[in-house]
Amino acid sequence: MVSAASALLLARFQFAFTVGVHIVFPAFSIGLAAYLAVLEGLWLRTDKQVYLDLYRYWIKIFSVVFGMGVVSGLVMSYEFGTNWSVFSRKAGPITGVLLSYEVMTAFFLEAGFLGVMLFGMNKVGRGLHFAATCCVSVGTLISMTWILASNSWMQTPAGYSIDPATGRFMPEDWLAIVFNPSFPYRLVHMGMAAFLSVAFIIGGTAAWHMLRDKRKGLPISQPVKVMFSMAMWMATIVAPLQILAGDAHGLNTLKYQPVKIAALEGDWETESHAPEILFGIPNMKTEHTDYAIKLPFAGSLILTHSLDGKVPGMKDFPADQRPPSPIIFFSFRIMIALGMLMAATGFLSLYMRWRGRLFTSPFLHRLAVVMAPSGFLALLCGWVTTEVGRQPWTVYGLLRTADSVSPIMLPSMALSMTAFVVVYVIVFGSGIAILLRMLGRQPEEGEHDLSEQDAASVLGTRSHPETVLSSPDHGA
């Protein structure tokens, strides 16, 4: 029993590890593909060289990010079969179909136009190339839609029946399955998270170059100014909208997964006029949140939009159906804190823009550099809150995680987990190092196009002194 429990824990950790690495790259691809489409559209409309320069700069980043997203995503497909075969067998008639739709629509769309987008700038007409960029961007959004439809169904299952002979979930109403109760809220929340995360990466990159140029006594280049301005506009507009989207998502979660809300709030007793616990340490054994710092009435106000609204407590649910509160209690608060800081950064940039100091404020630029990874950190914390908060279920309320795992042995799980960690550190550590090196080179006026030689260098098939990562002309 101990061995089986340990193998289950390792299987869960392995999937969490691989998904945690993977989720950053698709989010990066979604936001960056949309940004590239906007840049190329602005270039076509205004004929300003600065937009083309920025497009050519960021498409090189996109090529690496997209490649790492594809590679990291392939692993999870095999994990479903090797580690979670019972889940695949029972939920496959629904989740398998939804994921196959993602392949047949988004993947084929992206694959069909990605080559034109990356290498066709000087080989096809401007309009056709812009259409290819838009198709890739739309493809990333379609991919997100299908994946979230599958995952949302696991959170709030609908439109199914259970075969009494096999225990399999059989589709009855595909519209109800796709547009399950949590899907619209999670789709909007995830989409905004991707856009916001990329905005802060772009803003942080621009701010770093501005600080470096100022330290060297150099003038700030126009491409850097433009991308910083665009990123700060995005932060100013999207961060508050993301907070509102998160509030709506929370109301939906309160309705369909109340125990998750109780666990992330650290509430044990159901009560009206509930306080908001700003800090504490939930204790699953004593069923009490220790060292709690409370804000009176705020819990009811936030969760129900009413001062006397009833907020659920974990004691209303059986102990074996409660998620691990300490984990999601802190992941949720880190996510909220980062969201507030991102909104504050956007509003500060708006104030500096009004004062005419957007490109001269060292404090704003340092803050933007520090906040550069904040979107992805918040995204990961939100993912932890959502997925750990669903426990102990894979399909909420219907199929337990312990009943979803394959009959695996502890030694084999330990070996594969070790191999995953080592390989991921080497492969994706190297990829991130390449990205940082590319981001460390400032976009130039008259930026070079992404040539076939550049792609070969990125893919590691051959090395040339004139390629983007090693050329003196590119500031390596």
CSV table of C-alpha atoms in Angstrom, one decimal:
chain,number,residue,atom,x,y,z
A,1,MET,CA,0.0,0.0,0.0
A,2,VAL,CA,2.8,2.4,0.9
A,3,SER,CA,4.6,1.6,-2.4
A,4,ALA,CA,1.4,2.1,-4.4
A,5,ALA,CA,0.7,5.4,-2.7
A,6,SER,CA,4.2,6.6,-3.3
A,7,ALA,CA,4.0,5.6,-7.0
A,8,LEU,CA,0.7,7.5,-7.3
A,9,LEU,CA,2.4,10.6,-5.7
A,10,LEU,CA,5.3,10.3,-8.1
A,11,ALA,CA,3.0,9.9,-11.1
A,12,ARG,CA,1.1,13.0,-10.1
A,13,PHE,CA,4.3,14.9,-9.5
A,14,GLN,CA,5.7,13.8,-12.9
A,15,PHE,CA,2.6,15.1,-14.7
A,16,ALA,CA,2.7,18.3,-12.7
A,17,PHE,CA,6.3,18.8,-13.5
A,18,THR,CA,5.9,18.2,-17.3
A,19,VAL,CA,2.7,20.3,-17.5
A,20,GLY,CA,4.3,23.1,-15.4
A,21,VAL,CA,7.2,23.3,-17.9
A,22,HIS,CA,5.0,23.0,-20.9
A,23,ILE,CA,2.2,25.5,-20.0
A,24,VAL,CA,4.6,28.4,-20.1
A,25,PHE,CA,5.5,27.9,-23.8
A,26,PRO,CA,2.0,27.7,-25.3
A,27,ALA,CA,1.0,30.8,-23.3
A,28,PHE,CA,4.1,32.5,-24.6
A,29,SER,CA,3.2,31.4,-28.1
A,30,ILE,CA,-0.4,32.5,-27.8
A,31,GLY,CA,0.4,36.0,-26.7
A,32,LEU,CA,3.5,36.5,-28.9
A,33,ALA,CA,1.7,35.3,-32.1
A,34,ALA,CA,-1.1,37.8,-31.5
A,35,TYR,CA,1.5,40.5,-30.9
A,36,LEU,CA,3.3,39.6,-34.2
A,37,ALA,CA,0.0,39.8,-36.0
A,38,VAL,CA,-0.6,43.3,-34.6
A,39,LEU,CA,2.9,44.4,-35.5
A,40,GLU,CA,2.6,43.2,-39.1
A,41,GLY,CA,-0.9,44.7,-39.4
A,42,LEU,CA,0.4,48.1,-38.2
A,43,TRP,CA,3.4,47.9,-40.6
A,44,LEU,CA,1.0,47.2,-43.5
A,45,ARG,CA,-1.3,50.0,-42.5
A,46,THR,CA,1.3,52.7,-41.7
A,47,ASP,CA,4.4,51.5,-43.7
A,48,LYS,CA,6.5,52.5,-40.7
A,49,GLN,CA,9.8,50.6,-40.6
A,50,VAL,CA,9.8,50.3,-36.8
A,51,TYR,CA,6.9,47.9,-36.8
A,52,LEU,CA,8.7,45.6,-39.3
A,53,ASP,CA,11.9,45.8,-37.2
A,54,LEU,CA,10.0,44.7,-34.1
A,55,TYR,CA,8.2,41.9,-36.1
A,56,ARG,CA,11.5,40.6,-37.3
A,57,TYR,CA,13.0,40.7,-33.9
A,58,TRP,CA,10.2,39.0,-32.0
A,59,ILE,CA,9.5,36.3,-34.7
A,60,LYS,CA,13.0,34.9,-33.9
A,61,ILE,CA,11.9,34.6,-30.3
A,62,PHE,CA,8.6,33.1,-31.4
A,63,SER,CA,10.4,30.3,-33.4
A,64,VAL,CA,12.3,29.1,-30.4
A,65,VAL,CA,9.3,29.3,-28.0
A,66,PHE,CA,7.0,27.6,-30.4
A,67,GLY,CA,9.5,24.7,-30.9
A,68,MET,CA,9.9,24.2,-27.2
A,69,GLY,CA,6.1,24.2,-26.7
A,70,VAL,CA,5.7,21.4,-29.3
A,71,VAL,CA,8.4,19.3,-27.8
A,72,SER,CA,7.3,19.7,-24.2
A,73,GLY,CA,3.7,18.9,-25.2
A,74,LEU,CA,4.4,15.6,-26.9
A,75,VAL,CA,5.6,14.1,-23.6
A,76,MET,CA,2.2,14.5,-22.0
A,77,SER,CA,0.4,12.5,-24.7
A,78,TYR,CA,2.6,9.5,-23.7
A,79,GLU,CA,2.1,10.0,-20.0
A,80,PHE,CA,-1.7,9.6,-20.5
A,81,GLY,CA,-1.1,6.1,-21.7
A,82,THR,CA,1.8,5.1,-19.5
A,83,ASN,CA,0.8,6.6,-16.1
A,84,TRP,CA,-2.9,7.3,-16.4
A,85,SER,CA,-4.2,4.5,-18.5
A,86,VAL,CA,-7.4,4.0,-16.4
A,87,PHE,CA,-8.3,7.7,-16.8
A,88,SER,CA,-7.6,7.4,-20.6
A,89,ARG,CA,-9.8,4.3,-20.9
A,90,LYS,CA,-12.7,5.8,-18.9
A,91,ALA,CA,-12.6,9.4,-20.0
A,92,GLY,CA,-11.1,8.9,-23.4
A,93,PRO,CA,-14.4,8.9,-25.3
A,94,ILE,CA,-14.7,12.6,-24.3
A,95,THR,CA,-11.2,14.0,-23.6
A,96,GLY,CA,-9.6,12.0,-26.4
A,97,VAL,CA,-12.0,13.3,-28.9
A,98,LEU,CA,-11.6,16.9,-27.8
A,99,LEU,CA,-7.8,16.7,-28.0
A,100,SER,CA,-8.0,15.1,-31.4
A,101,TYR,CA,-10.1,18.1,-32.5
A,102,GLU,CA,-7.2,20.3,-31.4
A,103,VAL,CA,-4.8,18.3,-33.6
A,104,MET,CA,-7.1,18.4,-36.6
A,105,THR,CA,-7.9,22.1,-36.4
A,106,ALA,CA,-5.2,24.1,-34.6
A,107,PHE,CA,-2.2,21.9,-35.2
A,108,PHE,CA,-2.8,21.5,-38.9
A,109,LEU,CA,-3.6,25.3,-39.3
A,110,GLU,CA,-0.4,26.2,-37.5
A,111,ALA,CA,1.7,23.6,-39.4
A,112,GLY,CA,0.3,24.7,-42.7
A,113,PHE,CA,1.2,28.4,-42.3
A,114,LEU,CA,4.1,28.4,-39.8
A,115,GLY,CA,6.7,28.0,-42.6
A,116,VAL,CA,5.2,30.9,-44.6
A,117,MET,CA,5.2,33.0,-41.5
A,118,LEU,CA,8.8,32.3,-40.5
A,119,PHE,CA,10.5,32.2,-43.9
A,120,GLY,CA,8.1,33.7,-46.4
A,121,MET,CA,8.4,37.5,-45.8
A,122,ASN,CA,10.5,37.9,-49.0
A,123,LYS,CA,8.9,35.0,-50.9
A,124,VAL,CA,5.2,35.8,-50.9
A,125,GLY,CA,3.1,39.0,-51.1
A,126,ARG,CA,2.6,41.2,-48.1
A,127,GLY,CA,-1.1,40.4,-47.8
A,128,LEU,CA,-0.5,36.6,-48.0
A,129,HIS,CA,2.3,36.8,-45.4
A,130,PHE,CA,0.0,38.7,-43.1
A,131,ALA,CA,-2.7,36.2,-43.6
A,132,ALA,CA,-0.2,33.4,-42.7
A,133,THR,CA,0.7,35.3,-39.5
A,134,CYS,CA,-3.0,35.7,-38.6
A,135,CYS,CA,-3.6,32.0,-39.3
A,136,VAL,CA,-0.8,30.9,-36.9
A,137,SER,CA,-2.2,33.3,-34.3
A,138,VAL,CA,-5.7,32.0,-34.7
A,139,GLY,CA,-4.3,28.5,-34.6
A,140,THR,CA,-2.8,29.1,-31.1
A,141,LEU,CA,-6.1,30.4,-29.9
A,142,ILE,CA,-8.0,27.4,-31.3
A,143,SER,CA,-5.5,25.1,-29.6
A,144,MET,CA,-6.1,26.8,-26.3
A,145,THR,CA,-9.8,26.5,-26.8
A,146,TRP,CA,-9.9,22.8,-27.3
A,147,ILE,CA,-7.5,22.0,-24.5
A,148,LEU,CA,-9.4,24.2,-22.1
A,149,ALA,CA,-12.7,22.6,-23.2
A,150,SER,CA,-11.2,19.2,-22.2
A,151,ASN,CA,-9.7,20.4,-19.0
A,152,SER,CA,-12.8,22.4,-18.1
A,153,TRP,CA,-15.0,19.3,-18.6
A,154,MET,CA,-12.8,17.5,-16.1
A,155,GLN,CA,-13.6,20.4,-13.7
A,156,THR,CA,-17.3,20.7,-14.4
A,157,PRO,CA,-18.4,17.6,-16.3
A,158,ALA,CA,-21.6,17.9,-18.4
A,159,GLY,CA,-23.3,16.2,-21.4
A,160,TYR,CA,-22.2,12.7,-20.6
A,161,SER,CA,-23.5,9.3,-19.4
A,162,ILE,CA,-21.7,6.5,-17.6
A,163,ASP,CA,-21.7,3.1,-19.2
A,164,PRO,CA,-22.7,0.8,-16.3
A,165,ALA,CA,-20.7,-2.1,-17.7
A,166,THR,CA,-17.4,-0.4,-18.3
A,167,GLY,CA,-17.6,2.8,-16.2
A,168,ARG,CA,-16.6,4.8,-19.2
A,169,PHE,CA,-17.9,8.4,-19.8
A,170,MET,CA,-19.9,8.3,-23.0
A,171,PRO,CA,-20.8,11.6,-24.8
A,172,GLU,CA,-24.4,12.5,-25.0
A,173,ASP,CA,-24.4,16.2,-25.9
A,174,TRP,CA,-21.2,17.6,-27.4
A,175,LEU,CA,-22.4,21.2,-27.0
A,176,ALA,CA,-22.9,20.7,-23.3
A,177,ILE,CA,-19.5,18.9,-23.1
A,178,VAL,CA,-17.6,21.7,-24.9
A,179,PHE,CA,-19.5,24.6,-23.3
A,180,ASN,CA,-19.5,23.1,-19.9
A,181,PRO,CA,-20.2,25.5,-17.0
A,182,SER,CA,-16.6,26.6,-16.3
A,183,PHE,CA,-15.4,26.7,-19.9
A,184,PRO,CA,-16.2,30.3,-20.9
A,185,TYR,CA,-14.7,31.7,-17.7
A,186,ARG,CA,-11.5,29.7,-17.9
A,187,LEU,CA,-11.1,30.4,-21.6
A,188,VAL,CA,-11.3,34.2,-21.0
A,189,HIS,CA,-9.1,34.0,-17.9
A,190,MET,CA,-6.4,31.9,-19.7
A,191,GLY,CA,-6.4,34.0,-22.8
A,192,MET,CA,-5.9,37.2,-20.9
A,193,ALA,CA,-3.2,35.5,-18.8
A,194,ALA,CA,-1.3,34.7,-22.0
A,195,PHE,CA,-1.6,38.2,-23.4
A,196,LEU,CA,-0.6,39.8,-20.1
A,197,SER,CA,2.4,37.5,-19.5
A,198,VAL,CA,3.8,38.3,-22.9
A,199,ALA,CA,3.2,42.0,-22.4
A,200,PHE,CA,5.3,42.0,-19.3
A,201,ILE,CA,8.1,40.0,-21.0
A,202,ILE,CA,8.1,42.5,-23.9
A,203,GLY,CA,8.0,45.5,-21.4
A,204,GLY,CA,10.7,44.0,-19.2
A,205,THR,CA,12.9,43.4,-22.2
A,206,ALA,CA,12.5,47.0,-23.5
A,207,ALA,CA,13.0,48.4,-20.0
A,208,TRP,CA,16.3,46.4,-19.6
A,209,HIS,CA,17.6,47.8,-22.9
A,210,MET,CA,16.6,51.4,-21.9
A,211,LEU,CA,18.4,51.0,-18.5
A,212,ARG,CA,21.5,49.6,-20.2
A,213,ASP,CA,21.5,52.4,-22.9
A,214,LYS,CA,21.2,55.0,-20.3
A,215,ARG,CA,24.0,53.5,-18.3
A,216,LYS,CA,26.2,53.6,-21.4
A,217,GLY,CA,25.1,57.1,-22.3
A,218,LEU,CA,23.4,56.0,-25.5
A,219,PRO,CA,20.1,57.3,-26.9
A,220,ILE,CA,17.1,54.9,-26.7
A,221,SER,CA,16.3,53.4,-30.1
A,222,GLN,CA,12.9,53.9,-31.6
A,223,PRO,CA,12.0,50.1,-31.7
A,224,VAL,CA,12.7,49.8,-27.9
A,225,LYS,CA,10.5,52.8,-27.2
A,226,VAL,CA,7.7,51.5,-29.3
A,227,MET,CA,7.7,48.0,-27.8
A,228,PHE,CA,7.8,49.4,-24.3
A,229,SER,CA,4.9,51.8,-25.0
A,230,MET,CA,2.8,49.0,-26.5
A,231,ALA,CA,3.6,46.6,-23.6
A,232,MET,CA,2.6,49.2,-21.0
A,233,TRP,CA,-0.7,50.0,-22.8
A,234,MET,CA,-1.4,46.3,-22.7
A,235,ALA,CA,-0.7,46.1,-19.0
A,236,THR,CA,-2.8,49.1,-18.3
A,237,ILE,CA,-5.8,47.8,-20.1
A,238,VAL,CA,-5.7,44.0,-19.7
A,239,ALA,CA,-4.5,43.7,-16.0
A,240,PRO,CA,-7.7,45.3,-14.6
A,241,LEU,CA,-9.8,43.3,-17.0
A,242,GLN,CA,-8.0,40.1,-15.9
A,243,ILE,CA,-8.9,40.9,-12.3
A,244,LEU,CA,-12.6,41.2,-13.3
A,245,ALA,CA,-12.4,38.0,-15.3
A,246,GLY,CA,-10.9,36.3,-12.3
A,247,ASP,CA,-13.7,37.5,-10.1
A,248,ALA,CA,-16.3,36.1,-12.5
A,249,HIS,CA,-14.4,32.8,-12.6
A,250,GLY,CA,-14.4,32.7,-8.8
A,251,LEU,CA,-18.2,33.1,-8.6
A,252,ASN,CA,-18.5,30.3,-11.1
A,253,THR,CA,-16.2,28.1,-9.0
A,254,LEU,CA,-18.2,28.9,-5.9
A,255,LYS,CA,-21.3,27.6,-7.6
A,256,TYR,CA,-19.8,24.4,-9.0
A,257,GLN,CA,-16.8,23.6,-6.8
A,258,PRO,CA,-17.5,25.1,-3.4
A,259,VAL,CA,-15.0,22.9,-1.6
A,260,LYS,CA,-12.2,24.3,-3.8
A,261,ILE,CA,-13.2,27.9,-2.8
A,262,ALA,CA,-13.3,26.9,0.9
A,263,ALA,CA,-9.9,25.3,0.6
A,264,LEU,CA,-8.2,28.3,-1.2
A,265,GLU,CA,-9.8,30.7,1.3
A,266,GLY,CA,-8.8,28.6,4.3
A,267,ASP,CA,-12.4,28.6,5.6
A,268,TRP,CA,-13.5,25.7,7.8
A,269,GLU,CA,-16.9,26.9,9.0
A,270,THR,CA,-19.8,28.0,6.7
A,271,GLU,CA,-20.8,31.5,7.7
A,272,SER,CA,-22.5,34.7,6.6
A,273,HIS,CA,-20.6,38.0,7.1
A,274,ALA,CA,-17.5,35.9,6.5
A,275,PRO,CA,-14.1,37.6,6.8
A,276,GLU,CA,-11.3,37.3,4.3
A,277,ILE,CA,-8.2,35.5,5.6
A,278,LEU,CA,-5.3,37.6,4.3
A,279,PHE,CA,-2.7,35.3,5.8
A,280,GLY,CA,-2.7,32.1,7.8
A,281,ILE,CA,-1.6,28.4,7.7
A,282,PRO,CA,-4.4,26.0,7.1
A,283,ASN,CA,-4.1,22.9,9.3
A,284,MET,CA,-5.7,19.8,7.7
A,285,LYS,CA,-5.4,17.8,10.9
A,286,THR,CA,-6.9,20.3,13.4
A,287,GLU,CA,-9.3,21.7,10.8
A,288,HIS,CA,-8.3,25.2,11.7
A,289,THR,CA,-6.4,28.0,10.0
A,290,ASP,CA,-3.6,28.9,12.3
A,291,TYR,CA,-2.2,32.5,12.7
A,292,ALA,CA,-5.1,33.9,10.7
A,293,ILE,CA,-5.1,37.6,9.9
A,294,LYS,CA,-8.7,38.4,8.9
A,295,LEU,CA,-10.4,41.3,7.2
A,296,PRO,CA,-14.0,41.5,8.5
A,297,PHE,CA,-16.8,41.0,6.1
A,298,ALA,CA,-14.5,41.0,3.1
A,299,GLY,CA,-14.8,37.2,2.4
A,300,SER,CA,-18.6,37.5,1.8
A,301,LEU,CA,-18.2,40.7,-0.1
A,302,ILE,CA,-15.6,39.2,-2.5
A,303,LEU,CA,-17.1,35.8,-3.0
A,304,THR,CA,-20.8,36.7,-3.1
A,305,HIS,CA,-20.7,40.5,-3.7
A,306,SER,CA,-22.8,40.9,-0.5
A,307,LEU,CA,-21.8,41.7,3.1
A,308,ASP,CA,-24.1,38.9,4.4
A,309,GLY,CA,-23.5,36.3,1.7
A,310,LYS,CA,-22.9,32.7,2.9
A,311,VAL,CA,-19.4,31.4,2.3
A,312,PRO,CA,-18.8,27.6,2.5
A,313,GLY,CA,-16.5,25.9,4.9
A,314,MET,CA,-14.5,22.7,4.4
A,315,LYS,CA,-16.2,21.0,7.3
A,316,ASP,CA,-19.3,20.8,5.2
A,317,PHE,CA,-17.6,18.2,3.0
A,318,PRO,CA,-16.2,14.8,3.9
A,319,ALA,CA,-12.5,14.8,4.8
A,320,ASP,CA,-11.6,12.5,1.9
A,321,GLN,CA,-13.1,15.0,-0.6
A,322,ARG,CA,-11.2,18.1,0.5
A,323,PRO,CA,-8.3,19.4,-1.6
A,324,PRO,CA,-5.0,20.1,0.2
A,325,SER,CA,-5.8,23.6,1.5
A,326,PRO,CA,-2.2,24.7,2.4
A,327,ILE,CA,-1.0,24.4,-1.2
A,328,ILE,CA,-3.8,26.3,-2.9
A,329,PHE,CA,-4.2,28.8,-0.1
A,330,PHE,CA,-0.7,30.2,-0.8
A,331,SER,CA,-0.7,29.6,-4.6
A,332,PHE,CA,-3.9,31.6,-4.8
A,333,ARG,CA,-2.6,34.5,-2.8
A,334,ILE,CA,0.6,34.7,-4.7
A,335,MET,CA,-1.4,34.8,-7.9
A,336,ILE,CA,-3.6,37.6,-6.6
A,337,ALA,CA,-0.6,39.6,-5.3
A,338,LEU,CA,1.1,39.3,-8.7
A,339,GLY,CA,-2.1,40.4,-10.4
A,340,MET,CA,-2.4,43.5,-8.2
A,341,LEU,CA,1.2,44.3,-8.9
A,342,MET,CA,0.8,44.0,-12.6
A,343,ALA,CA,-2.3,46.3,-12.5
A,344,ALA,CA,-0.3,48.8,-10.4
A,345,THR,CA,2.6,48.7,-12.9
A,346,GLY,CA,0.2,49.5,-15.7
A,347,PHE,CA,-1.4,52.4,-13.8
A,348,LEU,CA,2.0,53.7,-12.9
A,349,SER,CA,3.0,53.6,-16.6
A,350,LEU,CA,-0.1,55.5,-17.5
A,351,TYR,CA,0.8,58.2,-14.9
A,352,MET,CA,4.3,58.4,-16.3
A,353,ARG,CA,3.0,58.6,-19.8
A,354,TRP,CA,0.8,61.5,-18.8
A,355,ARG,CA,3.8,63.2,-17.1
A,356,GLY,CA,5.9,62.6,-20.3
A,357,ARG,CA,8.3,60.4,-18.4
A,358,LEU,CA,7.4,57.0,-19.8
A,359,PHE,CA,10.9,56.6,-21.4
A,360,THR,CA,12.9,58.5,-18.7
A,361,SER,CA,11.7,57.1,-15.4
A,362,PRO,CA,14.4,54.7,-13.9
A,363,PHE,CA,11.9,53.5,-11.2
A,364,LEU,CA,9.3,52.4,-13.8
A,365,HIS,CA,12.0,50.7,-15.9
A,366,ARG,CA,13.5,48.8,-13.0
A,367,LEU,CA,10.0,47.8,-11.9
A,368,ALA,CA,9.2,46.6,-15.4
A,369,VAL,CA,12.4,44.5,-15.4
A,370,VAL,CA,11.5,42.9,-12.0
A,371,MET,CA,7.9,42.3,-13.2
A,372,ALA,CA,9.0,40.7,-16.5
A,373,PRO,CA,8.3,37.1,-15.3
A,374,SER,CA,5.3,38.0,-13.1
A,375,GLY,CA,2.7,37.0,-15.7
A,376,PHE,CA,4.1,33.5,-16.1
A,377,LEU,CA,4.6,33.1,-12.3
A,378,ALA,CA,0.9,34.1,-11.8
A,379,LEU,CA,-0.1,31.7,-14.5
A,380,LEU,CA,1.7,28.8,-12.9
A,381,CYS,CA,0.2,29.7,-9.5
A,382,GLY,CA,-3.3,29.8,-11.1
A,383,TRP,CA,-2.7,26.5,-12.7
A,384,VAL,CA,-1.7,25.0,-9.3
A,385,THR,CA,-4.7,26.5,-7.7
A,386,THR,CA,-7.1,25.1,-10.3
A,387,GLU,CA,-5.6,21.6,-10.6
A,388,VAL,CA,-4.7,20.9,-7.0
A,389,GLY,CA,-8.0,22.4,-6.0
A,390,ARG,CA,-9.8,19.7,-8.0
A,391,GLN,CA,-8.2,16.9,-5.9
A,392,PRO,CA,-8.9,14.2,-5.0
A,393,TRP,CA,-10.7,13.9,-8.4
A,394,THR,CA,-9.5,13.7,-12.0
A,395,VAL,CA,-13.1,14.1,-13.2
A,396,TYR,CA,-14.6,16.2,-10.5
A,397,GLY,CA,-17.0,14.3,-8.2
A,398,LEU,CA,-16.9,11.2,-10.5
A,399,LEU,CA,-13.5,9.7,-10.9
A,400,ARG,CA,-10.8,9.8,-8.2
A,401,THR,CA,-7.2,10.4,-9.0
A,402,ALA,CA,-6.2,7.2,-7.1
A,403,ASP,CA,-8.5,5.3,-9.4
A,404,SER,CA,-7.2,6.8,-12.5
A,405,VAL,CA,-3.5,5.8,-12.3
A,406,SER,CA,-2.0,2.9,-14.2
A,407,PRO,CA,-0.7,-0.2,-12.3
A,408,ILE,CA,2.8,1.2,-12.0
A,409,MET,CA,5.6,0.2,-9.7
A,410,LEU,CA,7.5,2.7,-7.5
A,411,PRO,CA,11.0,1.9,-8.9
A,412,SER,CA,10.0,2.5,-12.5
A,413,MET,CA,8.2,5.8,-11.5
A,414,ALA,CA,11.3,6.9,-9.6
A,415,LEU,CA,13.6,6.1,-12.5
A,416,SER,CA,11.4,7.9,-15.1
A,417,MET,CA,10.9,10.9,-12.8
A,418,THR,CA,14.7,11.3,-12.4
A,419,ALA,CA,15.2,11.0,-16.1
A,420,PHE,CA,12.6,13.6,-16.8
A,421,VAL,CA,14.1,16.1,-14.4
A,422,VAL,CA,17.6,15.6,-15.8
A,423,VAL,CA,16.6,15.8,-19.5
A,424,TYR,CA,14.3,18.7,-18.9
A,425,VAL,CA,16.9,20.7,-17.1
A,426,ILE,CA,19.4,20.1,-20.0
A,427,VAL,CA,17.0,20.6,-22.9
A,428,PHE,CA,14.7,23.4,-21.7
A,429,GLY,CA,17.5,25.0,-19.6
A,430,SER,CA,19.5,25.3,-22.8
A,431,GLY,CA,16.4,26.6,-24.6
A,432,ILE,CA,15.7,29.3,-22.0
A,433,ALA,CA,19.4,30.3,-22.1
A,434,ILE,CA,19.2,30.8,-25.8
A,435,LEU,CA,16.0,32.9,-25.4
A,436,LEU,CA,17.7,35.1,-22.8
A,437,ARG,CA,20.6,35.5,-25.1
A,438,MET,CA,18.3,36.5,-27.9
A,439,LEU,CA,16.4,38.9,-25.7
A,440,GLY,CA,19.6,40.4,-24.6
A,441,ARG,CA,20.3,41.7,-28.1
A,442,GLN,CA,18.5,45.0,-28.7
A,443,PRO,CA,16.2,45.2,-31.7
A,444,GLU,CA,17.8,47.3,-34.4
A,445,GLU,CA,16.6,49.7,-37.0
A,446,GLY,CA,16.7,47.7,-40.2
A,447,GLU,CA,16.4,44.4,-38.3
A,448,HIS,CA,17.4,41.4,-40.4
A,449,ASP,CA,14.8,38.9,-41.6
A,450,LEU,CA,14.6,35.4,-40.2
A,451,SER,CA,16.6,33.5,-42.9
A,452,GLU,CA,17.0,29.8,-43.4
A,453,GLN,CA,20.5,30.1,-41.9
A,454,ASP,CA,19.0,31.6,-38.8
A,455,ALA,CA,16.5,28.7,-38.5
A,456,ALA,CA,19.3,26.2,-38.9
A,457,SER,CA,21.2,27.8,-36.1
A,458,VAL,CA,18.2,27.8,-33.8
A,459,LEU,CA,17.5,24.1,-34.6
A,460,GLY,CA,21.2,23.2,-34.2
A,461,THR,CA,21.5,21.6,-37.6
A,462,ARG,CA,24.5,23.7,-38.6
A,463,SER,CA,26.4,26.7,-37.3
A,464,HIS,CA,27.5,29.7,-39.3
A,465,PRO,CA,29.3,32.8,-38.1
A,466,GLU,CA,26.7,35.0,-39.7
A,467,THR,CA,23.7,33.5,-37.9
A,468,VAL,CA,21.5,35.4,-35.4
A,469,LEU,CA,23.0,33.9,-32.3
A,470,SER,CA,26.7,34.4,-33.2
A,471,SER,CA,26.9,37.3,-35.5
A,472,PRO,CA,28.8,40.5,-34.4
A,473,ASP,CA,26.2,42.4,-36.4
A,474,HIS,CA,23.5,41.0,-34.0
A,475,GLY,CA,25.3,42.1,-30.9
A,476,ALA,CA,26.2,38.6,-29.6
